[in-house]
CSV table of C-alpha atoms in Angstrom, one decimal:
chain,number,residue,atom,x,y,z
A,19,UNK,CA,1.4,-17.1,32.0
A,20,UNK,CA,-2.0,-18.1,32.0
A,21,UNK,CA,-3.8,-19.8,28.3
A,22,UNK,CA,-4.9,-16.6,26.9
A,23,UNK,CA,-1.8,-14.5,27.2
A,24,UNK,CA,-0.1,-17.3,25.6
A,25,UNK,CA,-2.4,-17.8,22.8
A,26,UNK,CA,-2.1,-14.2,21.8
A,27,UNK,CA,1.6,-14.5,22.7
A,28,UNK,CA,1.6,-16.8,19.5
A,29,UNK,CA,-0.9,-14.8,17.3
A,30,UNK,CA,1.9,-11.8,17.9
A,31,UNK,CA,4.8,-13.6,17.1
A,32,UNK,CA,2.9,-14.4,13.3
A,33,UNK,CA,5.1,-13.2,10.7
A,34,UNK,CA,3.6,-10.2,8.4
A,35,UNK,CA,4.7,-9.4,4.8
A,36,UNK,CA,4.0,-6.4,2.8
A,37,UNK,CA,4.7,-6.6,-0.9
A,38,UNK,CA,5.4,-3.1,-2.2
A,39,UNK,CA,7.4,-0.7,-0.4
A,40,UNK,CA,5.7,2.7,-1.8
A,41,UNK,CA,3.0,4.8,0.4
A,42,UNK,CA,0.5,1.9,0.9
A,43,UNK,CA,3.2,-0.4,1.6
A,44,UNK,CA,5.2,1.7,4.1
A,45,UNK,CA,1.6,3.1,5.6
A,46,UNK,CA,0.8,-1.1,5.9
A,47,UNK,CA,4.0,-2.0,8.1
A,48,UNK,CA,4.0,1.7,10.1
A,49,UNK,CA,0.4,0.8,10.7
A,50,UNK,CA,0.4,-2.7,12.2
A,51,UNK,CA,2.9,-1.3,14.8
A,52,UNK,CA,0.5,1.5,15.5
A,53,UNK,CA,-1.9,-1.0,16.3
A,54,UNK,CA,0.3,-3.0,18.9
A,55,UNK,CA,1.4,-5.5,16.6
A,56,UNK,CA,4.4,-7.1,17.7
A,57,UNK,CA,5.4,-9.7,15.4
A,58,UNK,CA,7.5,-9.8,12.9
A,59,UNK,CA,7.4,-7.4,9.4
A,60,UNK,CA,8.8,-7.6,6.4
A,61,UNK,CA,8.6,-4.9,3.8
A,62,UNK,CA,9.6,-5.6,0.3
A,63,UNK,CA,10.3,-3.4,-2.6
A,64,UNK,CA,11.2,-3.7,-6.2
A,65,UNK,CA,13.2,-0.7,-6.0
A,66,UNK,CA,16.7,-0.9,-4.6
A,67,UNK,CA,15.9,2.9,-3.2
A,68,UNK,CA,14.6,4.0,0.2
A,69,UNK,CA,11.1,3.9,-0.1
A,70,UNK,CA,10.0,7.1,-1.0
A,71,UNK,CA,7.1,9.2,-1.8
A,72,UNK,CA,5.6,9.6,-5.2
A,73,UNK,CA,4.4,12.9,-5.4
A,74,UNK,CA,7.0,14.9,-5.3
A,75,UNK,CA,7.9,13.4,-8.3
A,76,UNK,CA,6.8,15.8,-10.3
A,77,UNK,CA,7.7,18.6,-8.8
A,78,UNK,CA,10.1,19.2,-6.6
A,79,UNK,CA,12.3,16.3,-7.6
A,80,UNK,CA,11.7,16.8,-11.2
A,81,UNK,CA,12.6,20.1,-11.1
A,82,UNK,CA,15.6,20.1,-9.2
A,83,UNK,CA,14.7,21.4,-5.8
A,84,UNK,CA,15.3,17.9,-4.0
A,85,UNK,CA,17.8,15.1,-4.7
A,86,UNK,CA,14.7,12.3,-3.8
A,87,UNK,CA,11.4,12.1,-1.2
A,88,UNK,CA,12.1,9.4,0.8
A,89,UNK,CA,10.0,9.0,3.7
A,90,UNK,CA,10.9,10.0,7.4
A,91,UNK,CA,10.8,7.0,9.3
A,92,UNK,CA,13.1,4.9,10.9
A,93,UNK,CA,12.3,1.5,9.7
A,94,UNK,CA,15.4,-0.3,12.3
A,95,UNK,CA,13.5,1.5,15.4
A,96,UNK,CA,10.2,0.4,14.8
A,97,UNK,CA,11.8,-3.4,14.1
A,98,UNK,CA,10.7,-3.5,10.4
A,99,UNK,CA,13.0,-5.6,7.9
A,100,UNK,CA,13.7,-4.0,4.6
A,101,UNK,CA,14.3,-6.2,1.7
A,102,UNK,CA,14.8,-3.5,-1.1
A,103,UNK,CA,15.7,-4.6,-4.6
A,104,UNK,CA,13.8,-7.4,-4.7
A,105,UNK,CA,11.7,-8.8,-7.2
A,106,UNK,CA,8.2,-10.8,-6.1
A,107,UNK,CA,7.5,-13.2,-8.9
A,108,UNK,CA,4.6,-15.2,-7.6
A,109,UNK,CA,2.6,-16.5,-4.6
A,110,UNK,CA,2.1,-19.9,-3.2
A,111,UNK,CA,-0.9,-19.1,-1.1
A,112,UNK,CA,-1.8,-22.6,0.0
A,113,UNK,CA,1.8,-23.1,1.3
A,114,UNK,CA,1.6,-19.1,2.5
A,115,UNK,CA,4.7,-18.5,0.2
A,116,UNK,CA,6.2,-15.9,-1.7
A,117,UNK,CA,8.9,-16.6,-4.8
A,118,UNK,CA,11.1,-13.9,-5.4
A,119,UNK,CA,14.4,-13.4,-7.0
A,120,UNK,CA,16.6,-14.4,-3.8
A,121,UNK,CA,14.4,-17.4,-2.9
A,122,UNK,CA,11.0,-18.1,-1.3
A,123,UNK,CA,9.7,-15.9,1.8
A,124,UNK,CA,7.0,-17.6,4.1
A,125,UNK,CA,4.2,-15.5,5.7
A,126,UNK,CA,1.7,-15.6,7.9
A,127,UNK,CA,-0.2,-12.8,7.1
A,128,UNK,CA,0.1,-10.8,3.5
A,129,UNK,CA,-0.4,-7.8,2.6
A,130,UNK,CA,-0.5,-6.7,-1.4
A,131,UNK,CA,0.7,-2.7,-1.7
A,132,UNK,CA,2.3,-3.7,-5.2
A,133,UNK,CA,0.6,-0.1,-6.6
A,134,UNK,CA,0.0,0.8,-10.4
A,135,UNK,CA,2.4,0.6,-13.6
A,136,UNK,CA,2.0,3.3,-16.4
A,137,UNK,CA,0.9,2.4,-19.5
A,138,UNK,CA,3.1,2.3,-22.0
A,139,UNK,CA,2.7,3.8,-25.9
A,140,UNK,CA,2.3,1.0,-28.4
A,141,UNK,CA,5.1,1.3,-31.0
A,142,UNK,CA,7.1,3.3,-28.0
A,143,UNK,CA,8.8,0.8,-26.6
A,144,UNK,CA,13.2,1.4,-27.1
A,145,UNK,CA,13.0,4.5,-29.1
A,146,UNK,CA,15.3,6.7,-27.9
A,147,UNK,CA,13.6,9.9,-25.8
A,148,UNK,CA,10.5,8.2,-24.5
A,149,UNK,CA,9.7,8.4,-20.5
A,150,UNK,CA,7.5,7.7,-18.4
A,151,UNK,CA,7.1,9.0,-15.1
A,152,UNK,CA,6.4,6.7,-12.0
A,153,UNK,CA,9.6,6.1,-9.9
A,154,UNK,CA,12.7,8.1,-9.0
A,155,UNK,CA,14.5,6.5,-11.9
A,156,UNK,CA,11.9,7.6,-14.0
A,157,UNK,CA,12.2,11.4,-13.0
A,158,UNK,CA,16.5,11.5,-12.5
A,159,UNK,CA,16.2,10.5,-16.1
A,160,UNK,CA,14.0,13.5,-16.9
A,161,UNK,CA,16.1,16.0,-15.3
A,162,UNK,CA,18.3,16.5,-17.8
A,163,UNK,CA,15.6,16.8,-20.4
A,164,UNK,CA,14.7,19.9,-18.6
A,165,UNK,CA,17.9,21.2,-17.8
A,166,UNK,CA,18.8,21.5,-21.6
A,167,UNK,CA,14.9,22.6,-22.4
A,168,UNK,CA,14.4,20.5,-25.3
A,169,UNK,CA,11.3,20.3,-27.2
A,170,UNK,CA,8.7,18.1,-25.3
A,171,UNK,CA,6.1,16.4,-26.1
A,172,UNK,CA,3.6,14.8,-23.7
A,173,UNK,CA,0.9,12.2,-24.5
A,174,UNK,CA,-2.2,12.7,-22.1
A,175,UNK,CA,-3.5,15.4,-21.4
A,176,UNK,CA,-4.9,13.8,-17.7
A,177,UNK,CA,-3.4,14.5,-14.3
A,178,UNK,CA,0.1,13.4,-14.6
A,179,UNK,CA,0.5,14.9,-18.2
A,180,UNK,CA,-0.7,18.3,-17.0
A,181,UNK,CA,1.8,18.3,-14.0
A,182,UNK,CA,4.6,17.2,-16.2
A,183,UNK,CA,3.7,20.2,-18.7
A,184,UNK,CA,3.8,22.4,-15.8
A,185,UNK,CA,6.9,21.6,-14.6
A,186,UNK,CA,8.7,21.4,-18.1
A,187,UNK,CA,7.5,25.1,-18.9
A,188,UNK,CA,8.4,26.3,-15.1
A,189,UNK,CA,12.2,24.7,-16.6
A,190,UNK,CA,11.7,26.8,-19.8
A,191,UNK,CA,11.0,24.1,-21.9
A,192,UNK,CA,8.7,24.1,-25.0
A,193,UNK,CA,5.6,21.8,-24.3
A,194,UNK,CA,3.0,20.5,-26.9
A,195,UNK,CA,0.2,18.1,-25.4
A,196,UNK,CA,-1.4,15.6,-27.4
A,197,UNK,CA,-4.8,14.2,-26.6
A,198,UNK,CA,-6.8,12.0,-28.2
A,199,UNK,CA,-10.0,13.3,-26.4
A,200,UNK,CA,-11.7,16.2,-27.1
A,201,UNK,CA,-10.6,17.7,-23.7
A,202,UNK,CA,-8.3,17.2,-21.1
A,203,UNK,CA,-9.5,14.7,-18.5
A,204,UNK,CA,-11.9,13.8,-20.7
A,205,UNK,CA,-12.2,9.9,-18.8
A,206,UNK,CA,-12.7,11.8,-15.4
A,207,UNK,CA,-14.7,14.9,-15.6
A,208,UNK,CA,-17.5,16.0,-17.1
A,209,UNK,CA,-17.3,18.0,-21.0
A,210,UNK,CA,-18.4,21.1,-18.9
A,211,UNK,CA,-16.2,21.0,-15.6
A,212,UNK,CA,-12.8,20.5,-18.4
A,213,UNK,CA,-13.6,22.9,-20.8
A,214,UNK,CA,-12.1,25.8,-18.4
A,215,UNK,CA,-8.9,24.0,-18.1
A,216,UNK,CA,-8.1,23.5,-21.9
A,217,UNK,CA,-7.4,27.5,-21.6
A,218,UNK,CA,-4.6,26.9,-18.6
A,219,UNK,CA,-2.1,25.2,-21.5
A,220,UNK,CA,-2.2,28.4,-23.4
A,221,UNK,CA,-2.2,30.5,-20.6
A,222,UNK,CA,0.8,28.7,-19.2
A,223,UNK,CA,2.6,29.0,-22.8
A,224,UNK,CA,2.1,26.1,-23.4
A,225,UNK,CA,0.2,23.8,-26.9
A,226,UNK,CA,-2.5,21.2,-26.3
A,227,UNK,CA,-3.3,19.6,-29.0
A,228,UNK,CA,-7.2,17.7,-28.6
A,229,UNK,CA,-8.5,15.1,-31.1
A,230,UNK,CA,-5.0,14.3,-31.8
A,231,UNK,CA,-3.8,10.6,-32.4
A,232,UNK,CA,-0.3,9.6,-32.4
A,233,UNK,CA,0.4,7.3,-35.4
A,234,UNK,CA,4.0,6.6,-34.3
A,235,UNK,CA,6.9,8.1,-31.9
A,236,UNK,CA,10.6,8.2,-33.9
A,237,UNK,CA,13.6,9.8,-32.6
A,238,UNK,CA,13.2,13.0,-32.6
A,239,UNK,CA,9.8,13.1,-33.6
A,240,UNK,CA,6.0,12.2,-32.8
A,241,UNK,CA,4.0,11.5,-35.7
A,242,UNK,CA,0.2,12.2,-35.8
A,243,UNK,CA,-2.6,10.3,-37.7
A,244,UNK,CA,-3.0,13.3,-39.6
A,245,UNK,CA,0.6,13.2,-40.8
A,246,UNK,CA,1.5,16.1,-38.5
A,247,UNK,CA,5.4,15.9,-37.1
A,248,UNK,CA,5.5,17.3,-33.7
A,249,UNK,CA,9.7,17.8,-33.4
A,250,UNK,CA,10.2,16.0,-29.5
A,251,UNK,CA,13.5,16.3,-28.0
A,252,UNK,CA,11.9,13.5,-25.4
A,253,UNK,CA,8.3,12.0,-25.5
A,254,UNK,CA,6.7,11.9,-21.8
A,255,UNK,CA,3.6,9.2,-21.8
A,256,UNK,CA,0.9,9.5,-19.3
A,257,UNK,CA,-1.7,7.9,-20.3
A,258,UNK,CA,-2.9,6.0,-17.7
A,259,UNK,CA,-1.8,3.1,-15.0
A,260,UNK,CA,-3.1,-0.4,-14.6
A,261,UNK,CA,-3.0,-2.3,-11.0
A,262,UNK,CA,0.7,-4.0,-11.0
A,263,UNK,CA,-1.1,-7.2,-10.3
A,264,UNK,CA,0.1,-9.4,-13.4
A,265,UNK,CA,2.9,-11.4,-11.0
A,266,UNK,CA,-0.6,-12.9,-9.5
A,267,UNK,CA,-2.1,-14.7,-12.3
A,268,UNK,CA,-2.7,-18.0,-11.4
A,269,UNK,CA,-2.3,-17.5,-7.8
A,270,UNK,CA,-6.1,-17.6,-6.1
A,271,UNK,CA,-6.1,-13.8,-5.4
A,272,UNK,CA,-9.3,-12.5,-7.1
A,273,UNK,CA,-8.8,-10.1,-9.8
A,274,UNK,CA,-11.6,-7.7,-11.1
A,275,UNK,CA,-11.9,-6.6,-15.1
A,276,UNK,CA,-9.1,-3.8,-14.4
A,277,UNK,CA,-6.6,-5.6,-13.1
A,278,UNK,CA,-7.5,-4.7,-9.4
A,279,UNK,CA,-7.5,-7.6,-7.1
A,280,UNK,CA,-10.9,-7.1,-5.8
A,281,UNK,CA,-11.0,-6.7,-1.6
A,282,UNK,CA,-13.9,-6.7,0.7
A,283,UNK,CA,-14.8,-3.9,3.3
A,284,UNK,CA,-12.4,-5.0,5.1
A,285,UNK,CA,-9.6,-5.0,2.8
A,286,UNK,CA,-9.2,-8.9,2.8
A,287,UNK,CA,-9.1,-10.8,-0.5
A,288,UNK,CA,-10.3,-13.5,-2.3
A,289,UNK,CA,-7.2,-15.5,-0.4
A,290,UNK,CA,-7.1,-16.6,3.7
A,291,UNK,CA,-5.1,-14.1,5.4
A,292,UNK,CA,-4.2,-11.7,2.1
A,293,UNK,CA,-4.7,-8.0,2.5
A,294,UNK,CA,-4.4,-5.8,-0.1
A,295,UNK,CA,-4.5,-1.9,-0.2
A,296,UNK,CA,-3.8,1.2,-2.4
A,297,UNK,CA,-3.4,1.5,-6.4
A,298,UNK,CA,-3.8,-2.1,-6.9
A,299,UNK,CA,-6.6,-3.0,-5.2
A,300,UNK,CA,-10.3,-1.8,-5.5
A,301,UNK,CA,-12.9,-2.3,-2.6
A,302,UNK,CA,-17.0,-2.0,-2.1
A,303,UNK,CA,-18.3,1.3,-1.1
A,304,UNK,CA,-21.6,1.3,0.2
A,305,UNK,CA,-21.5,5.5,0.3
A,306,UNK,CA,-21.1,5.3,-3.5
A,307,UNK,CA,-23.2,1.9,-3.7
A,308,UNK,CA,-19.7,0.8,-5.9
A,309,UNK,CA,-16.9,-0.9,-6.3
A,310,UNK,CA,-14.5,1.8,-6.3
A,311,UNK,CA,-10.7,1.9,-7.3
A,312,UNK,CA,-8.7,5.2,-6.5
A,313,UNK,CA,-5.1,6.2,-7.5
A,314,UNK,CA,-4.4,8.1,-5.4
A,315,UNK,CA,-2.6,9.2,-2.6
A,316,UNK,CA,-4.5,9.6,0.2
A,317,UNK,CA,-6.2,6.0,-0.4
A,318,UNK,CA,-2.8,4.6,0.2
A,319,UNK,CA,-2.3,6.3,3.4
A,320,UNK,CA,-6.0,5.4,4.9
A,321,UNK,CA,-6.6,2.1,3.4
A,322,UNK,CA,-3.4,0.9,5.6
A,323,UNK,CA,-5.1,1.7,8.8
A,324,UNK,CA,-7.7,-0.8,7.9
A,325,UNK,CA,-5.4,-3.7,6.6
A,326,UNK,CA,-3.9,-3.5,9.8
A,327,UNK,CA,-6.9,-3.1,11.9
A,328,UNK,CA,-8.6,-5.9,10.6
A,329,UNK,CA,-5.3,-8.1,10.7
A,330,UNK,CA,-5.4,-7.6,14.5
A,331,UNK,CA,-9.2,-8.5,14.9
A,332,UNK,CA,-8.4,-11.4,12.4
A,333,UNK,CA,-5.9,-12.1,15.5
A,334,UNK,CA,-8.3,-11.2,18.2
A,335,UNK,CA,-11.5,-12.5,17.4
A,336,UNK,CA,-13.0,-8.9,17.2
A,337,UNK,CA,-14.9,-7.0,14.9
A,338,UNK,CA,-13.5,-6.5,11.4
A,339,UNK,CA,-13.6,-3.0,10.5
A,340,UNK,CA,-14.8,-1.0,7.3
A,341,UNK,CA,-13.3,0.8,5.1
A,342,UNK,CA,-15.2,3.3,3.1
A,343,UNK,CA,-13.5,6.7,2.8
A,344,UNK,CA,-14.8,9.7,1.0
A,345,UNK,CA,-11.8,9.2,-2.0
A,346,UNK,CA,-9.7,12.4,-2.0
A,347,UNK,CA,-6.9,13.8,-4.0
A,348,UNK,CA,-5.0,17.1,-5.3
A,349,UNK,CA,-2.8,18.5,-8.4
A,350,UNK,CA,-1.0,21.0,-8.6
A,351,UNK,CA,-0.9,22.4,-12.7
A,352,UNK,CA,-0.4,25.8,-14.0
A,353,UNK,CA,-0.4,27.9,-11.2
A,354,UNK,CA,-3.3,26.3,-9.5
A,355,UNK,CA,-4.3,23.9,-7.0
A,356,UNK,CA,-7.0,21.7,-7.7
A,357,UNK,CA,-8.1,19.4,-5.3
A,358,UNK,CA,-11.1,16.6,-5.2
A,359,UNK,CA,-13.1,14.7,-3.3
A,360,UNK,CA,-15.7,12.1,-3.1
A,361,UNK,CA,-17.6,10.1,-6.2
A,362,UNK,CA,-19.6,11.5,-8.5
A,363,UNK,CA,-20.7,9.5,-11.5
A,364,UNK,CA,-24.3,8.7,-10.0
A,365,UNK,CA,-24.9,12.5,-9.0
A,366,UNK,CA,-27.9,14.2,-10.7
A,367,UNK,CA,-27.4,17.7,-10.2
A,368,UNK,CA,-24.1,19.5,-10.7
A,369,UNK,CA,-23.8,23.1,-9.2
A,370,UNK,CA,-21.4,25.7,-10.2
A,371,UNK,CA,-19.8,27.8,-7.1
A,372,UNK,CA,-18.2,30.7,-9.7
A,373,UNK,CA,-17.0,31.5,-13.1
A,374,UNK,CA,-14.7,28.7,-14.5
A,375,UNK,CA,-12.8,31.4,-16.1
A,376,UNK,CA,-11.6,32.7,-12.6
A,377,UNK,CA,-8.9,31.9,-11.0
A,378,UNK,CA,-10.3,30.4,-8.1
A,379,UNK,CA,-13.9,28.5,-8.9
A,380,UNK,CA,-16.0,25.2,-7.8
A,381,UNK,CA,-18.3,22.4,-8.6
A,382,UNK,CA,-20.2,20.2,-6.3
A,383,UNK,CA,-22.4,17.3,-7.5
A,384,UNK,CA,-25.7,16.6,-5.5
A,385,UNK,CA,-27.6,12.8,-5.4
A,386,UNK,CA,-31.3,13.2,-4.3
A,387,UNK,CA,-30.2,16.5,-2.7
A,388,UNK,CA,-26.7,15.6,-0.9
A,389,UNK,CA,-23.2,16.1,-2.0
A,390,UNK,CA,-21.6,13.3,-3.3
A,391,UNK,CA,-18.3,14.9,-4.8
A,392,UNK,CA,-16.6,18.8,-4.8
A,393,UNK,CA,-13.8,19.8,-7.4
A,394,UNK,CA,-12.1,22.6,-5.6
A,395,UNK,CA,-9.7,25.3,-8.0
A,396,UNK,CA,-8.3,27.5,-5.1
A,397,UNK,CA,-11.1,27.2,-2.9
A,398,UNK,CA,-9.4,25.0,0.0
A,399,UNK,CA,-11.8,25.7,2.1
A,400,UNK,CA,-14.9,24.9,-0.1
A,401,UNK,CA,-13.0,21.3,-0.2
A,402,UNK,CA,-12.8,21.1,3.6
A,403,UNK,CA,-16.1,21.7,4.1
A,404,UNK,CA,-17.4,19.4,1.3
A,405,UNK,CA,-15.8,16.8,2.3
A,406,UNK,CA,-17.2,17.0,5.4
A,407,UNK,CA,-20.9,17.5,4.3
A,408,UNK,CA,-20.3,14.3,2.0
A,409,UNK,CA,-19.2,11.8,5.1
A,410,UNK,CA,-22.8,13.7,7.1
A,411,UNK,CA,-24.6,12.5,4.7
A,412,UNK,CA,-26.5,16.1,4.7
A,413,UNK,CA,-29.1,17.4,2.3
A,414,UNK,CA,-28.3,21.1,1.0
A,415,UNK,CA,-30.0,23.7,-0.4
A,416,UNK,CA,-28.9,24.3,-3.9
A,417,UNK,CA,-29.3,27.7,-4.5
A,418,UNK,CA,-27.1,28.3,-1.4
A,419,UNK,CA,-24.7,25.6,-3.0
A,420,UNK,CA,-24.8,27.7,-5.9
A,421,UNK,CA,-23.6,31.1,-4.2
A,422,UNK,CA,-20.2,31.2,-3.9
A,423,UNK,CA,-20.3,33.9,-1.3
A,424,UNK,CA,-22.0,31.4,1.4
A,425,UNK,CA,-19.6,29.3,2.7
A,426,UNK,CA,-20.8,26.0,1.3
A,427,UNK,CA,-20.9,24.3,5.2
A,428,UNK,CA,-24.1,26.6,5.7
A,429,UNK,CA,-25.8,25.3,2.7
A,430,UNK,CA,-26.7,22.4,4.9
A,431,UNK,CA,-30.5,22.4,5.6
């Protein structure tokens, strides 16, 4: 065996962890055997499930049409070692050591897929009838709210809260929303691009209630600042998610003002040979000229690719790569699927594509005469090719932008 076969010999035989057995997690170890590696890897999860996929979640689990989501791969073929249940209290990063609950773990190479925690109501906390909605747990102990259709109310009016709503009046249930906005989505879309789908809660049968602060949640009962008492068979919060990145205070790993720990291009942190990827970590994007961090989906099933890609040139002496993706997501609320993608809170021109009052409709954002971000209401295929035009780079014209007639790929000038 000549010197170079055996020094990458021993770079194979290094020992990978992944902390966080969700999509980005799972993607992570899946992904480093894509990529040849041989070594050893260790996937560990919190949750004494199968790993499993989130968004189903609120559907199809929620509502009955599937026992759980776990994810179709066989872990014992492609010679990964689950360590489910298990608790990750801290990292030892100069000794390359994890702490958990059955003892310490030793890696070589890390890779943080931890993801996000909800937010919880102030003042919520142990009364009786208050969920939240993250993990399997969360939604096999919502089931049975819907099955007996009790009176729900659910705090947020943002993504999750609207697919909880839908999902609880598809069970027959009666729904009130309460938002402390002025509108729904009101931290992620413009006044304008929300104000058509305030009318989707009505039209659904369902109450949103905008402007509206909760005072306090009692059993049986949420409690407005304006003394209003909404009756609530169960509460549902969605009012946001933080990076699940408390566990590493103290321990090196860069953290930015929201909790994220704070990657590079390549997905490397502020620590030697610790990746980290998905909901908990945020990373530069020179596309958007930003630090961006995205929860959602399909960042934890790209941002893998490039964990593992760069943990083999790490290995290799190659060329890290770089991740910059055109962020991407869907929901599906109300009868509709809405579906994003890209950036857009530098654009300077937004351009309609329809009548938000129709049931299918779309809005693209333009910076200095290029798309930089579509929002897609049954219009699939104005979201394929948008995407598309946003990773060319192209300029378009915008009174072809603005026809929804033309498909939106021959806008490009």
């Amino acid at each position: 065996m000549s010197e170079q076969t055996e020094q990458r010999a021993a770079r194979q035989a290094r020992h990978v962890v992944v902390v966080g057995a969700g999509m980005a997690g799972v993607q992570s170890a899946v992904a480093l055997r894509e990529a040849g590696f041989t070594g050893p890897v260790t996937l560990i999860g919190a949750e004494p499930h199968q790993p499993y996929d989130r968004p189903p979640l609120s559907k199809a689990v929620l509502l009955g049409k599937a026992e759980d989501s776990a994810f179709d791969i066989d872990f014992e073929a492609l010679d990964i070692t689950l360590r489910l249940g298990l608790d990750v209290t801290a990292l030892r990063a100069a000794d390359h050591v994890l702490d958990t609950a059955d003892g310490p773990v030793s890696y070589d190479a890390l890779i943080l897929a931890t993801g996000a925690e909800p937010m919880t109501l102030p003042g919520s906390e142990g009364v009786p009838g208050v969920h939240l909605l993250r993990t399997l747990d969360d939604a096999a102990r919502l089931r049975p709210v819907l099955d007996r259709q009790h009176d729900v109310v659910v705090v947020g009016a943002g993504w999750i809260g609207a697919e909880f709503a839908t999902a609880a009046r598809a069970a027959g249930c009666t729904v009130t929303v309460v938002e402390a906005a002025a509108r729904p989505l009101a931290g992620t879309l413009p006044a304008e691009v929300a104000a058509p789908m305030a009318a989707w809660y009505a039209d659904s049968g369902a109450e949103l209630l905008t402007g509206a602060r909760v005072d306090r949640v009692e059993e049986g009962a949420v409690v407005l600042a304006d003394g209003r008492v909404l009756p609530a068979g169960a509460v549902v919060v969605g009012i946001g998610a933080r990076p699940a990145t408390r566990w590493l205070a103290g321990s090196g790993v860069a953290l930015g003002p929201d909790g994220s720990v704070t990657a590079d291009s390549a997905l490397r942190t502020s620590l030697p040979d610790v990746y980290a990827v998905g909901d908990c970590a945020s990373f530069p994007s020179t596309r958007y000229g930003a630090r961006l961090l995205v929860h959602h989906w399909d960042n934890a099933l790209q941002g893998p690719r490039t964990a593992a890609a760069a943990i083999m040139a790490a290995q290799d002496g190659e060329p890290l790569p770089v991740y910059d993706p055109v962020p991407y997501f869907w929901s599906e609320q109300f009868g509709r699927f809405v579906q994003y993608a890209g950036h857009h809170a530098d654009a300077d021109t937004l351009v309609w594509r329809g009548d938000g009052a129709d049931a299918a409709w779309s809005v693209c954002w333009l910076r200095d005469g290029a798309l930089v971000a579509v929002l897609a209401v049954g219009r699939p295929r104005d979201l394929a090719q948008g995407r598309r035009l946003i990773e060319s780079g192209a300029a378009l014209d915008p009174e072809k932008v603005a026809d929804p007639a033309v498909p939106l790929k021959s806008a490009a000038l």
